[in-house]
XYZ file of C-alpha atoms in Angstrom:
222
model
C -0.102 0.141 0.097
C 1.163 3.292 -1.043
C 2.097 6.008 1.848
C 0.047 8.517 3.371
C 0.654 11.350 0.811
C 2.587 14.342 2.540
C 2.406 18.046 2.355
C 5.573 20.586 2.610
C 3.946 23.920 3.486
C 3.838 26.806 6.275
C 1.174 25.703 9.020
C -0.940 28.166 8.039
C -3.900 28.265 5.458
C -2.250 29.784 2.208
C -2.552 27.866 -1.400
C -2.164 24.214 0.735
C -5.927 24.727 2.914
C -8.022 23.848 -0.679
C -5.354 20.663 -0.984
C -5.805 19.429 2.216
C -10.094 20.696 2.418
C -9.740 17.928 -1.196
C -8.093 15.535 0.351
C -10.397 15.777 3.735
C -13.471 15.072 1.670
C -12.370 12.358 0.112
C -11.798 10.673 2.735
C -7.911 10.422 2.397
C -5.270 10.639 4.562
C -2.741 12.427 4.697
C 0.726 14.198 6.762
C 2.553 17.180 6.402
C 5.523 18.943 7.027
C 5.831 22.371 7.557
C 8.363 24.721 6.882
C 8.737 27.118 9.868
C 11.662 28.990 9.199
C 13.543 30.434 6.235
C 16.005 27.476 6.155
C 13.476 24.622 6.170
C 12.477 26.303 2.855
C 16.500 26.561 1.018
C 16.652 23.187 2.290
C 13.873 21.955 0.315
C 15.147 24.256 -2.182
C 18.753 23.272 -2.351
C 17.204 19.355 -2.746
C 16.414 19.966 -5.689
C 12.823 18.925 -5.059
C 11.006 21.923 -5.744
C 10.167 22.121 -9.780
C 9.706 26.024 -9.680
C 11.760 26.508 -6.302
C 8.143 27.303 -4.560
C 5.733 25.357 -2.383
C 2.993 24.172 -1.656
C 4.370 20.490 -2.729
C 3.222 17.501 -2.382
C 5.048 13.753 -2.553
C 1.535 11.742 -3.736
C 2.374 8.517 -5.842
C 5.289 8.996 -5.800
C 5.736 12.073 -7.518
C 6.876 15.982 -5.732
C 4.008 17.288 -6.791
C 3.870 21.203 -7.302
C 1.622 24.552 -9.080
C -1.377 24.928 -6.855
C -3.846 23.574 -9.427
C -1.972 20.620 -11.025
C -1.916 18.831 -7.484
C -5.738 19.755 -7.081
C -6.667 18.667 -10.950
C -4.509 15.086 -9.788
C -6.456 15.065 -6.614
C -9.895 15.399 -8.244
C -9.272 13.450 -10.917
C -7.642 10.199 -8.258
C -10.671 10.314 -5.898
C -13.769 11.074 -8.622
C -14.052 14.269 -7.872
C -13.840 15.329 -11.261
C -17.115 14.825 -13.283
C -17.722 11.914 -15.406
C -17.270 13.542 -19.350
C -15.083 16.132 -20.308
C -18.081 18.815 -20.607
C -18.367 18.174 -16.967
C -14.683 18.662 -16.221
C -15.382 21.727 -17.871
C -17.775 23.459 -15.601
C -15.992 22.242 -12.282
C -12.549 24.093 -14.082
C -15.029 27.154 -14.343
C -16.721 26.725 -11.416
C -13.247 26.506 -9.275
C -11.360 29.250 -11.067
C -14.509 31.581 -9.549
C -13.903 30.269 -6.192
C -9.467 30.782 -6.214
C -10.087 34.628 -7.718
C -12.512 34.772 -4.991
C -10.393 32.942 -2.240
C -7.071 34.824 -3.441
C -8.923 38.152 -2.391
C -9.247 37.051 0.761
C -5.609 35.175 0.629
C -3.886 37.916 0.295
C -6.126 40.527 2.727
C -4.325 40.097 6.171
C -0.823 41.272 4.110
C -2.267 44.164 2.785
C -1.272 47.772 4.645
C -3.508 49.011 7.024
C -5.436 52.013 5.318
C -6.039 49.733 2.514
C -7.841 46.311 4.545
C -11.153 48.239 4.887
C -11.660 49.519 1.437
C -10.272 45.887 -0.242
C -12.635 43.990 2.243
C -15.652 45.842 1.002
C -14.813 45.225 -2.253
C -14.258 41.577 -1.387
C -17.757 41.508 0.250
C -19.407 43.185 -3.388
C -17.274 40.630 -5.054
C -18.685 38.043 -3.188
C -22.624 38.744 -3.021
C -23.230 40.716 -6.704
C -20.425 38.193 -9.044
C -19.929 34.965 -7.533
C -22.805 33.626 -5.648
C -25.528 34.224 -7.828
C -23.621 32.184 -10.621
C -23.436 29.331 -8.000
C -27.220 30.286 -6.496
C -28.224 30.399 -9.891
C -26.643 26.588 -10.954
C -27.973 25.066 -7.842
C -31.668 26.486 -9.091
C -30.999 25.311 -12.560
C -29.530 22.153 -12.019
C -32.285 21.413 -9.118
C -29.537 18.474 -7.971
C -27.677 18.684 -4.446
C -24.301 19.652 -6.520
C -22.955 21.549 -8.710
C -22.335 19.285 -11.809
C -23.986 16.187 -12.945
C -25.495 14.785 -9.507
C -22.884 14.167 -7.705
C -19.761 15.702 -5.140
C -17.034 16.774 -7.302
C -13.999 19.277 -6.312
C -16.436 21.896 -7.703
C -18.512 21.854 -4.456
C -15.613 21.669 -1.809
C -14.191 24.289 -3.035
C -17.622 26.488 -3.473
C -17.917 25.183 0.555
C -14.176 26.367 1.191
C -15.097 29.784 0.041
C -18.370 30.192 1.606
C -16.744 29.582 5.058
C -14.121 32.047 4.282
C -15.981 35.182 3.338
C -18.262 33.875 6.514
C -15.609 34.876 8.732
C -15.538 37.846 7.092
C -19.249 38.690 6.916
C -20.959 35.882 8.558
C -24.152 36.987 6.795
C -23.335 37.362 3.883
C -25.633 34.450 2.418
C -28.721 36.176 3.675
C -30.312 36.680 0.309
C -28.814 33.616 -1.417
C -31.169 30.710 0.736
C -29.964 27.311 -1.975
C -26.276 28.000 -1.137
C -27.089 28.662 2.892
C -28.967 25.084 2.071
C -26.017 23.819 -0.261
C -23.748 24.618 2.918
C -25.606 23.026 5.307
C -25.719 19.684 3.240
C -22.290 19.464 2.178
C -20.608 20.585 6.010
C -22.556 17.815 7.219
C -21.174 15.070 4.386
C -19.518 12.722 7.036
C -15.456 12.848 6.068
C -16.627 17.777 5.549
C -17.958 16.715 8.848
C -14.412 15.614 10.235
C -12.174 17.736 8.577
C -14.835 21.140 10.658
C -14.078 19.732 13.514
C -11.414 21.421 16.377
C -8.340 19.101 15.447
C -8.327 18.347 12.158
C -5.516 19.417 10.180
C -7.934 22.638 8.415
C -5.955 25.424 9.410
C -7.259 28.565 11.408
C -7.590 32.061 9.491
C -4.559 34.256 8.945
C -3.563 36.488 12.094
C -0.926 38.654 12.357
C 1.812 36.563 13.697
C 1.344 34.333 10.817
C 2.347 37.050 8.541
C 5.219 38.046 10.071
C 6.654 34.609 9.840
C 5.275 33.938 6.468
C 6.873 37.095 5.202
C 10.121 36.341 7.355
C 10.102 32.277 5.518
C 9.461 34.036 1.463
C 11.014 37.196 2.518
C 8.484 39.327 1.832
């Protein structure tokens, strides 16, 4: 039996968090090796295990995979979370790219200057409620199923739930105008593998705080 996937990243969310989410949703146990200092990162680079000198990096199936999108696509396909044909895969990709854009805005918010944070937070809420969430609300309505694509759990659903919870950390009542997304959040959160990941003590990471920002700036020289 192959060993558990091993995730190499800092001890925070960042670009690795969606990978943790997808593995957890698929019911896959994984190990983590945290990069806690600049020296930890340099060692990985010097050992030649980072194709583009960057993390996230995931050791899986005898590969050392880098590039978030490539890692996520591989996991989704491997664990049957990537649709049944090319058209379903295309829809999953489109939905995932949308949530990735939204989550990217939130991910970088703690690293922005204090004087721009309020303005950018308002922009995140505005984009979530006028550009992104209406798309998923309509998709669920038009599709008439419990999931975004086909009638089974896919990467698109897992990614959307992660995005919803991230936006709710910024504005708890953000789903007030989206009843189908509220129901979707409830359904997805009760899938046993996801429910387990949402419990305290899981490998899910907390929101990024100032202490973690300082650590990341030191490790990556930013």
